[in-house]
Short mmCIF file of C-alpha atoms in Angstrom, two decimals:
data_model
loop_
_atom_site.label_atom_id
_atom_site.label_comp_id
_atom_site.label_asym_id
_atom_site.label_seq_id
_atom_site.Cartn_x
_atom_site.Cartn_y
_atom_site.Cartn_z
CA MET H 22 17.04 -20.71 15.00
CA GLU H 23 20.67 -21.89 14.87
CA GLU H 24 19.71 -25.01 12.92
CA GLU H 25 17.72 -22.90 10.43
CA ALA H 26 20.69 -20.52 9.98
CA ARG H 27 23.17 -23.37 9.46
CA SER H 28 20.86 -25.02 6.94
CA PHE H 29 20.50 -21.80 4.95
CA LEU H 30 24.25 -21.13 4.96
CA GLY H 31 24.92 -24.65 3.68
CA ARG H 32 22.48 -24.24 0.79
CA PHE H 33 23.78 -20.79 -0.07
CA VAL H 34 27.41 -21.95 -0.20
CA GLU H 35 26.43 -24.77 -2.54
CA GLU H 36 24.74 -22.32 -4.91
CA PHE H 37 27.38 -19.58 -4.66
CA PRO H 38 30.75 -21.24 -3.92
CA ALA H 39 32.63 -18.28 -5.42
CA ALA H 40 32.16 -14.70 -6.61
CA LEU H 41 29.95 -13.97 -9.62
CA GLU H 42 32.01 -13.86 -12.76
CA GLU H 43 32.08 -10.73 -14.88
CA GLY H 44 29.51 -10.89 -17.67
CA THR H 45 27.31 -13.56 -16.09
CA PRO H 46 23.68 -12.59 -15.37
CA LEU H 47 23.02 -11.37 -11.83
CA PRO H 48 20.89 -13.75 -9.72
CA VAL H 49 18.55 -10.86 -8.89
CA SER H 50 17.75 -7.84 -11.07
CA PRO H 51 18.72 -4.31 -9.90
CA LEU H 52 15.81 -1.95 -9.28
CA SER H 53 17.25 0.84 -11.45
CA ARG H 54 19.57 1.30 -14.38
CA ARG H 55 21.39 4.14 -12.64
CA VAL H 56 21.54 5.14 -8.97
CA THR H 57 22.85 8.09 -7.01
CA LEU H 58 25.26 7.53 -4.14
CA GLU H 59 22.37 8.35 -1.80
CA GLU H 60 20.15 5.73 -3.43
CA LEU H 61 22.85 3.05 -3.43
CA HIS H 62 22.20 2.20 0.26
CA GLY H 63 18.51 1.40 -0.13
CA GLU H 64 18.78 -0.35 -3.47
CA SER H 65 21.68 -2.56 -2.34
CA LEU H 66 19.94 -3.57 0.89
CA GLU H 67 16.74 -4.36 -0.99
CA LEU H 68 18.63 -6.41 -3.58
CA GLY H 69 20.39 -8.37 -0.84
CA ARG H 70 17.18 -8.98 1.11
CA ARG H 71 15.43 -10.25 -2.03
CA LEU H 72 18.29 -12.60 -2.90
CA LEU H 73 18.49 -14.06 0.61
CA ALA H 74 14.73 -14.24 1.22
CA ALA H 75 14.24 -16.22 -2.00
CA ARG H 76 16.68 -18.79 -0.58
CA GLY H 77 15.04 -19.09 2.83
CA ALA H 78 17.42 -16.99 4.91
CA PRO H 79 16.22 -16.25 8.47
CA ALA H 80 15.27 -12.56 8.57
CA GLY H 81 17.69 -11.63 11.36
CA LEU H 82 20.64 -13.32 9.69
CA SER H 83 19.70 -11.76 6.34
CA ALA H 84 19.69 -8.28 7.90
CA LEU H 85 23.16 -8.72 9.39
CA LEU H 86 24.61 -10.17 6.19
CA CYS H 87 23.21 -7.34 4.05
CA GLN H 88 24.50 -4.68 6.43
CA ALA H 89 27.97 -6.25 6.54
CA ALA H 90 28.12 -6.46 2.72
CA LEU H 91 26.94 -2.86 2.32
CA SER H 92 29.54 -1.60 4.82
CA GLN H 93 32.27 -3.32 2.79
CA LEU H 94 30.92 -1.94 -0.50
CA LEU H 95 30.95 1.63 0.80
CA GLN H 96 34.63 1.29 1.71
CA ASN H 97 35.43 0.72 -1.98
CA ASP H 98 36.38 3.36 -4.51
CA LEU H 99 33.15 3.67 -6.50
CA SER H 100 34.47 6.12 -9.10
CA PRO H 101 34.94 3.38 -11.75
CA PHE H 102 31.15 2.96 -11.74
CA HIS H 103 30.34 6.64 -12.36
CA CYS H 104 28.13 7.25 -15.41
CA ALA H 105 29.33 9.58 -18.12
CA GLN H 106 27.28 12.77 -18.41
CA GLU H 107 24.69 12.39 -21.14
CA ALA H 108 25.08 14.59 -24.19
CA GLY H 109 22.77 17.59 -24.23
CA ASN H 110 22.38 17.66 -20.46
CA ASN H 111 23.20 21.25 -19.61
CA GLN H 112 21.30 21.58 -16.38
CA GLU H 113 23.72 22.50 -13.63
CA GLU H 114 21.87 20.69 -10.86
CA GLU H 115 21.87 17.49 -12.90
CA GLN H 116 25.61 17.77 -13.53
CA GLU H 117 26.19 17.90 -9.78
CA VAL H 118 24.49 14.52 -9.26
CA VAL H 119 26.88 11.57 -9.37
CA LEU H 120 25.17 8.58 -10.97
CA LEU H 121 26.46 5.02 -10.83
CA GLU H 122 25.93 2.19 -13.29
CA SER H 123 23.62 0.06 -11.19
CA GLU H 124 24.32 -3.41 -12.61
CA ALA H 125 28.09 -2.98 -12.32
CA VAL H 126 28.10 -1.64 -8.76
CA GLN H 127 25.46 -4.16 -7.62
CA ARG H 128 27.62 -7.00 -8.95
CA VAL H 129 30.30 -5.79 -6.52
CA PHE H 130 27.72 -5.61 -3.70
CA LEU H 131 26.42 -9.12 -4.40
CA ASN H 132 29.97 -10.45 -4.46
CA LYS H 133 30.57 -8.78 -1.08
CA LEU H 134 27.41 -10.48 0.16
CA ILE H 135 28.60 -13.85 -1.13
CA GLU H 136 32.03 -13.27 0.42
CA VAL H 137 30.56 -12.37 3.81
CA THR H 138 28.16 -15.35 3.75
CA LEU H 139 30.97 -17.77 2.86
CA ALA H 140 33.12 -16.42 5.69
CA TRP H 141 30.29 -16.69 8.22
CA SER H 142 29.47 -20.24 7.13
CA GLN H 143 33.10 -21.28 7.64
CA ASP H 144 33.24 -19.81 11.16
CA PHE H 145 29.65 -19.91 12.35
CA SER H 146 30.58 -19.72 16.03
CA LYS H 147 31.82 -16.14 15.61
CA HIS H 148 28.56 -15.05 14.01
CA PRO H 149 25.66 -16.60 15.94
CA PRO H 150 22.22 -15.70 14.56
CA PRO H 151 20.48 -12.86 16.40
CA PRO H 152 17.48 -13.75 18.56
CA SER H 153 14.28 -13.71 16.52
CA GLN H 154 11.94 -10.78 17.10
CA PHE H 155 8.78 -11.70 18.97
CA LEU H 156 6.42 -9.63 16.82
CA HIS H 157 4.46 -11.81 14.42
CA CYS H 158 3.36 -10.11 11.20
CA SER H 159 0.51 -11.13 8.89
CA VAL H 160 0.38 -9.54 5.41
CA HIS H 161 -1.80 -10.05 2.38
CA THR H 162 -2.13 -8.05 -0.86
CA ILE H 163 -4.26 -8.31 -3.99
CA LYS H 164 -4.40 -6.40 -7.27
CA ASN H 165 -8.17 -6.79 -7.19
CA THR H 166 -9.95 -5.44 -10.29
CA ARG H 167 -7.32 -2.80 -11.05
CA ARG H 168 -5.14 -3.18 -14.14
CA LYS H 169 -1.90 -2.98 -12.14
CA MET H 170 -0.74 -3.58 -8.58
CA GLU H 171 0.60 -0.26 -7.27
CA ASP H 172 0.81 -1.05 -3.52
CA LYS H 173 4.09 -1.82 -1.80
CA HIS H 174 4.80 -2.80 1.80
CA LEU H 175 7.74 -3.52 4.06
CA ALA H 176 8.01 -5.35 7.39
CA LEU H 177 11.36 -4.98 9.19
CA ALA H 178 11.40 -6.43 12.68
CA GLU H 179 15.21 -6.28 12.28
CA PHE H 180 15.35 -2.52 11.61
CA ASN H 181 18.45 -1.88 13.74
CA GLN H 182 20.37 -4.86 12.39
CA LEU H 183 19.66 -4.07 8.73
CA LEU H 184 20.60 -0.41 9.07
CA GLY H 185 23.59 -0.92 11.36
CA ILE H 186 22.07 1.06 14.25
CA GLN H 187 23.89 0.49 17.53
CA SER H 188 21.25 0.73 20.23
CA GLN H 189 20.16 -1.24 23.28
CA ASP H 190 16.56 -0.69 22.23
CA ASP H 191 15.28 -2.90 19.44
CA SER H 192 13.26 -1.13 16.76
CA ALA H 193 10.70 -2.63 14.37
CA TYR H 194 9.55 -0.84 11.22
CA TYR H 195 6.38 -1.49 9.21
CA ALA H 196 5.07 0.42 6.19
CA VAL H 197 2.36 0.37 3.54
CA PHE H 198 2.58 2.55 0.42
CA ASP H 199 -0.35 3.02 -1.98
CA GLY H 200 0.91 4.22 -5.35
CA HIS H 201 -1.08 6.02 -8.04
CA GLY H 202 -0.19 6.92 -11.61
CA GLY H 203 2.27 4.02 -11.61
CA VAL H 204 4.16 1.99 -9.02
CA ASP H 205 7.47 3.93 -9.18
CA ALA H 206 6.85 6.25 -6.21
CA ALA H 207 5.59 3.41 -3.99
CA THR H 208 8.56 1.21 -4.91
CA TYR H 209 10.93 4.11 -4.21
CA ALA H 210 9.41 4.83 -0.80
CA ALA H 211 9.49 1.15 0.19
CA THR H 212 13.16 1.01 -0.81
CA HIS H 213 14.45 4.24 0.67
CA LEU H 214 12.28 5.67 3.47
CA HIS H 215 13.56 3.34 6.20
CA VAL H 216 17.14 4.09 5.11
CA ALA H 217 16.44 7.82 5.24
CA LEU H 218 14.98 7.34 8.72
CA SER H 219 18.08 5.52 9.95
CA LYS H 220 20.24 8.51 8.94
CA GLN H 221 18.31 11.05 11.00
CA GLU H 222 20.33 12.35 13.94
CA SER H 223 17.11 12.87 15.90
CA LEU H 224 16.01 9.22 15.60
CA GLN H 225 16.76 8.43 19.25
CA SER H 226 16.02 11.85 20.78
CA ASP H 227 12.96 12.96 18.77
CA THR H 228 11.61 10.01 16.79
CA GLY H 229 8.55 11.86 15.53
CA LEU H 230 10.71 14.57 13.99
CA ALA H 231 13.00 11.92 12.49
CA LEU H 232 10.03 10.24 10.81
CA LYS H 233 8.78 13.52 9.35
CA MET H 234 12.26 14.35 8.07
CA ALA H 235 12.60 10.88 6.54
CA PHE H 236 9.38 11.37 4.56
CA LYS H 237 10.59 14.77 3.39
CA LEU H 238 14.02 13.45 2.39
CA THR H 239 12.46 10.55 0.48
CA ASP H 240 10.17 12.97 -1.37
CA ASP H 241 13.16 15.17 -2.27
CA MET H 242 15.20 12.16 -3.42
CA PHE H 243 12.34 10.89 -5.57
CA ARG H 244 12.01 14.33 -7.15
CA GLY H 245 15.51 13.91 -8.58
CA LYS H 246 14.75 10.44 -9.93
CA ALA H 247 11.39 11.55 -11.35
CA LYS H 248 13.10 14.44 -13.15
CA ARG H 249 15.88 12.26 -14.56
CA GLU H 250 13.56 9.48 -15.69
CA ARG H 251 10.43 11.53 -16.46
CA LEU H 252 8.26 9.77 -13.86
CA ARG H 253 4.87 11.18 -12.84
CA SER H 254 3.65 8.82 -10.14
CA GLY H 255 2.91 9.44 -6.48
CA THR H 256 2.23 7.42 -3.35
CA THR H 257 0.54 7.76 0.00
CA GLY H 258 2.24 6.05 2.90
CA VAL H 259 1.82 5.01 6.50
CA VAL H 260 4.76 3.95 8.66
CA VAL H 261 4.77 2.39 12.13
CA LEU H 262 7.96 2.35 14.20
CA ILE H 263 7.97 0.47 17.49
CA GLN H 264 10.77 1.21 19.96
CA ARG H 265 11.24 1.82 23.70
CA GLN H 266 7.63 0.81 24.50
CA GLU H 267 6.37 3.51 22.17
CA LEU H 268 4.46 3.19 18.92
CA PHE H 269 5.10 5.95 16.39
CA VAL H 270 2.88 6.45 13.34
CA ALA H 271 3.83 8.77 10.47
CA TRP H 272 1.70 9.21 7.38
CA LEU H 273 0.99 11.06 4.16
CA GLY H 274 -2.40 10.69 2.49
CA ASP H 275 -5.16 8.19 3.16
CA SER H 276 -3.36 4.95 3.99
CA GLN H 277 -4.00 4.29 7.67
CA ALA H 278 -2.81 2.55 10.82
CA MET H 279 -5.01 1.64 13.78
CA LEU H 280 -4.38 -0.03 17.12
CA VAL H 281 -6.51 -2.62 18.90
CA ARG H 282 -6.12 -2.72 22.66
CA GLY H 283 -8.06 -5.18 24.78
CA GLY H 284 -10.33 -5.90 21.82
CA GLN H 285 -11.16 -2.21 21.31
CA ALA H 286 -10.20 -0.09 18.28
CA VAL H 287 -7.95 2.87 19.10
CA THR H 288 -7.58 5.78 16.66
CA LEU H 289 -3.94 6.65 15.97
CA MET H 290 -4.27 9.15 13.14
CA ASP H 291 -6.53 11.22 10.89
CA PRO H 292 -5.89 10.45 7.19
CA HIS H 293 -5.17 13.32 4.80
CA LYS H 294 -8.12 13.63 2.47
CA PRO H 295 -8.87 16.59 0.16
CA ASP H 296 -12.25 17.26 1.80
CA ARG H 297 -10.83 17.33 5.34
CA GLU H 298 -11.47 20.90 6.49
CA ASP H 299 -7.90 21.79 7.43
CA GLU H 300 -6.52 20.18 4.26
CA LYS H 301 -9.08 22.05 2.12
CA LYS H 302 -8.11 25.33 3.78
CA ARG H 303 -4.38 24.61 3.31
CA VAL H 304 -4.84 23.97 -0.41
CA GLU H 305 -7.07 27.01 -0.89
CA ASP H 306 -4.68 29.28 1.04
CA LEU H 307 -2.00 28.26 -1.46
CA GLY H 308 -4.26 29.29 -4.35
CA GLY H 309 -5.53 25.82 -5.22
CA CYS H 310 -9.00 24.32 -5.05
CA ILE H 311 -10.80 21.15 -4.01
CA THR H 312 -13.39 19.94 -6.51
CA PHE H 313 -15.69 16.93 -6.70
CA MET H 314 -15.14 14.78 -9.80
CA GLY H 315 -16.40 11.36 -8.81
CA CYS H 316 -14.52 11.98 -5.55
CA TRP H 317 -12.89 15.03 -3.96
CA ARG H 318 -9.72 16.02 -5.82
CA VAL H 319 -6.95 18.59 -5.49
CA ASN H 320 -7.17 21.01 -8.44
CA GLY H 321 -9.34 18.48 -10.24
CA THR H 322 -6.49 15.96 -10.44
CA TYR H 323 -5.32 13.84 -7.48
CA ALA H 324 -7.69 12.27 -4.94
CA VAL H 325 -5.06 12.70 -2.19
CA SER H 326 -3.92 15.93 -0.56
CA ARG H 327 -0.51 14.69 0.64
CA ALA H 328 1.86 12.27 -1.03
CA ILE H 329 5.41 11.45 -1.98
CA GLY H 330 5.75 12.46 -5.64
CA ASP H 331 2.95 14.15 -7.64
CA PHE H 332 5.39 16.96 -8.36
CA ASP H 333 3.14 18.61 -10.96
CA GLN H 334 0.80 19.50 -8.08
CA LYS H 335 3.28 20.45 -5.36
CA PRO H 336 2.83 22.24 -2.95
CA TYR H 337 -0.93 21.67 -3.12
CA VAL H 338 -0.27 17.95 -2.74
CA SER H 339 2.03 18.31 0.24
CA GLY H 340 5.05 16.13 1.03
CA ASP H 341 4.89 16.98 4.75
CA ALA H 342 4.03 13.99 6.94
CA ASP H 343 2.17 14.01 10.25
CA CYS H 344 3.15 11.85 13.22
CA SER H 345 1.55 10.54 16.42
CA THR H 346 3.01 8.75 19.44
CA THR H 347 1.29 6.14 21.60
CA GLN H 348 2.67 4.62 24.79
CA LEU H 349 2.54 0.82 24.81
CA LEU H 350 1.17 -0.35 28.14
CA GLY H 351 1.39 -4.09 27.55
CA ASP H 352 -2.31 -4.72 26.93
CA GLU H 353 -2.20 -3.98 23.20
CA ASP H 354 -3.37 -6.73 20.83
CA TYR H 355 -2.10 -5.64 17.42
CA VAL H 356 -1.62 -2.71 15.07
CA LEU H 357 -3.12 -2.83 11.59
CA LEU H 358 -1.79 -0.94 8.57
CA ALA H 359 -3.73 -0.80 5.31
CA CYS H 360 -4.30 1.26 2.19
CA ASP H 361 -7.57 3.01 1.36
CA GLY H 362 -8.63 -0.01 -0.70
CA PHE H 363 -9.28 -1.66 2.67
CA PHE H 364 -10.57 1.27 4.73
CA ASP H 365 -12.98 2.46 2.02
CA ALA H 366 -14.85 -0.83 2.49
CA VAL H 367 -14.24 -1.59 6.19
CA GLU H 368 -14.87 0.66 9.18
CA PRO H 369 -12.13 0.63 11.85
CA SER H 370 -14.75 -0.35 14.44
CA GLU H 371 -15.36 -3.59 12.50
CA VAL H 372 -11.73 -4.70 12.62
CA PRO H 373 -11.59 -6.28 16.12
CA HIS H 374 -14.52 -8.58 15.38
CA LEU H 375 -13.17 -9.48 11.92
CA VAL H 376 -9.77 -10.36 13.33
CA GLN H 377 -11.34 -12.39 16.14
CA GLU H 378 -13.33 -14.42 13.63
CA ALA H 379 -10.33 -14.85 11.35
CA LEU H 380 -8.18 -16.07 14.24
CA ARG H 381 -10.89 -18.48 15.31
CA GLN H 382 -11.17 -19.94 11.82
CA SER H 383 -7.40 -20.09 11.32
CA VAL H 384 -6.43 -21.53 14.67
CA GLY H 385 -9.57 -22.85 16.27
CA ASP H 386 -9.72 -23.68 19.95
CA ALA H 387 -6.61 -25.89 19.94
CA PRO H 388 -3.70 -24.70 22.10
CA LEU H 389 -1.37 -22.58 20.00
CA ASP H 390 2.29 -23.51 20.03
CA PRO H 391 4.74 -20.67 19.21
CA SER H 392 5.85 -22.79 16.24
CA GLU H 393 2.30 -22.64 14.89
CA ASP H 394 2.27 -18.86 14.48
CA ASP H 395 2.04 -19.32 10.71
CA ALA H 396 -1.68 -19.72 11.27
CA GLY H 397 -1.80 -15.96 11.80
CA LEU H 398 -0.81 -15.43 8.18
CA LYS H 399 -4.38 -16.27 7.18
CA VAL H 400 -5.80 -13.39 9.22
CA ALA H 401 -4.73 -10.65 6.81
CA GLN H 402 -5.94 -12.75 3.89
CA GLN H 403 -9.42 -13.01 5.38
CA LEU H 404 -9.54 -9.26 6.06
CA VAL H 405 -8.61 -8.55 2.43
CA CYS H 406 -11.35 -10.94 1.26
CA HIS H 407 -13.87 -9.16 3.48
CA ALA H 408 -12.94 -5.76 1.97
CA LYS H 409 -13.29 -7.15 -1.54
CA GLU H 410 -16.66 -8.68 -0.73
CA GLY H 411 -17.63 -5.31 0.77
CA GLY H 412 -17.27 -3.67 -2.62
CA SER H 413 -13.62 -2.55 -2.82
CA SER H 414 -12.30 -2.68 -6.38
CA ASP H 415 -8.96 -1.01 -5.56
CA ASN H 416 -5.60 -2.63 -4.82
CA ILE H 417 -5.79 -3.90 -1.22
CA THR H 418 -2.91 -4.34 1.23
CA VAL H 419 -3.44 -5.33 4.87
CA MET H 420 -0.66 -5.81 7.42
CA LEU H 421 -1.23 -6.87 11.03
CA VAL H 422 1.57 -6.67 13.58
CA PHE H 423 0.60 -8.74 16.62
CA LEU H 424 1.84 -7.22 19.86
CA ARG H 425 1.16 -10.33 21.93
CA PRO H 426 1.15 -14.08 21.17
CA LEU H 427 -1.86 -15.33 19.24
CA LYS H 428 -2.57 -17.82 22.01
CA GLN H 429 -3.17 -14.93 24.42
CA LEU H 430 -5.47 -13.20 21.95
CA LEU H 431 -7.56 -16.33 21.53
CA ALA H 432 -7.75 -16.85 25.28
CA GLN H 433 -8.76 -13.22 25.78
CA ASN H 434 -11.45 -13.40 23.10
CA SER H 435 -12.90 -16.62 24.42
CA THR H 436 -13.18 -15.19 27.94
CA THR H 437 -14.25 -11.62 27.35
CA GLY H 438 -15.43 -11.55 23.75
CA THR H 439 -14.57 -8.77 21.33
CA GLN H 440 -16.92 -5.85 21.10
CA GLN H 441 -17.60 -4.53 17.63
#
C-alpha cells in the first residue's frame, strides 16, 4: 500500500509540478456550469476523485486528499465566484440562491488538491496512507439496447475519510441509481446523496433516519437545479451503508439490494412499484391513479411510484425513501445491488448459484491469494451477461460487495454447495 501511494505521488508531481495557470484548460471537466454553495461539496469531491482515479491513486489516499483540498477551499472567500443575477429573473426564491461560476471555483479547488498532494509527497512520513478497506467490490454496467446509459453507481469503502467524519467505526457506502427521462437526476444523486448523508446529525444515533433525510434533501436540492436548468428527469436509487456490524438499506423505486448469507438469498427490501398494493392506495388517496400502459404507470406516465426528481408528478411519485436494518453476524457472503434491468430478468433466488458459477469460472479451484482479488471483478460482468441473455433490454448495473474473502466463499461452496 505504501509503495503504491509513493508511486502515485511521484507520477502526480511530475504531471502537476505547480498550480494550474489561469486560462489553461482544466484537466477534468466540471459537472455543471453553475453550482450552489450546497452543491459545491459534492461536485468538488467528485471532480477530485475523478482526477485522482484516472491517475491510479489508491482509493484511501484519494479520499483523504480530496477532503483536505475541500476543507481548504471552504475556508476561502468564495464571493468573487458569485454569478450575477440573470436579467428577467424576478422570482424571489431564485434570487435567494447564491450560484457560483463552476469552472472558476473548481480551478481553485483543483489547485488546492495539487497543493495538498505536493505537500504530502514532500513529507510522506507525516501522511501515511490509510489501511485499505477489506470489502472487495465487483461492478459492471452496460447500456444494452437502450439509446443512452442512464444508470449511475458509487462505491465508497472510504466514506468516513472522504467526508471528513471523525468516528472509530469505519463506514462503507454503496449506491446504484437508475435514471429515466435523462441521466441528470441519476448523476445528481450519485454526486450529492452521500454528501447529504454525511451532514445528517442523526447519522451515528439513528442511521435509518439519516438515510431517509439524505434522500429527501437530495430530492429537494435537485428540484432547485431542475427548475433553474429546466430538467425533467428522475431516478430510482438504492443505497447500502455498512457500519458498526449493521447493514442499512435505503431505497426509492425499483432498484434493489439483496443479501446472501451462507449461500442463501435474504430479502432486505420490497421495491416500490406502482402496482404494489400500498403504493397504489397511496397514489389513489392523493387523487392519482395507476394505469396499465405496457406496464403499470403512475397517472399514465412514470413506471415508478417513488423517485428523486419527476417533479411534474410529485407527490404521486414520492421522494420519501424507505429503510431497513440488518445485523451482520459474520456469516454473510455478499450484498448485491442492481437496477431493475437486472432484476426484471433474474430472480433473487437465482443469484447465489449464478455467483457461485461465476466465481468458479473466474478463479477456479486454485488457492486465492488476497492479491488476486481482481478475479472477483468478473463476477458482476457474468451476472450482467446472464440478465441480458435472459431478455433484459434495459440499462443494467450490478454491484457486488463481498463481505468475506473470495477464498472463503469458494471453500464454502465446494464443501456445502449453494442451493438455488
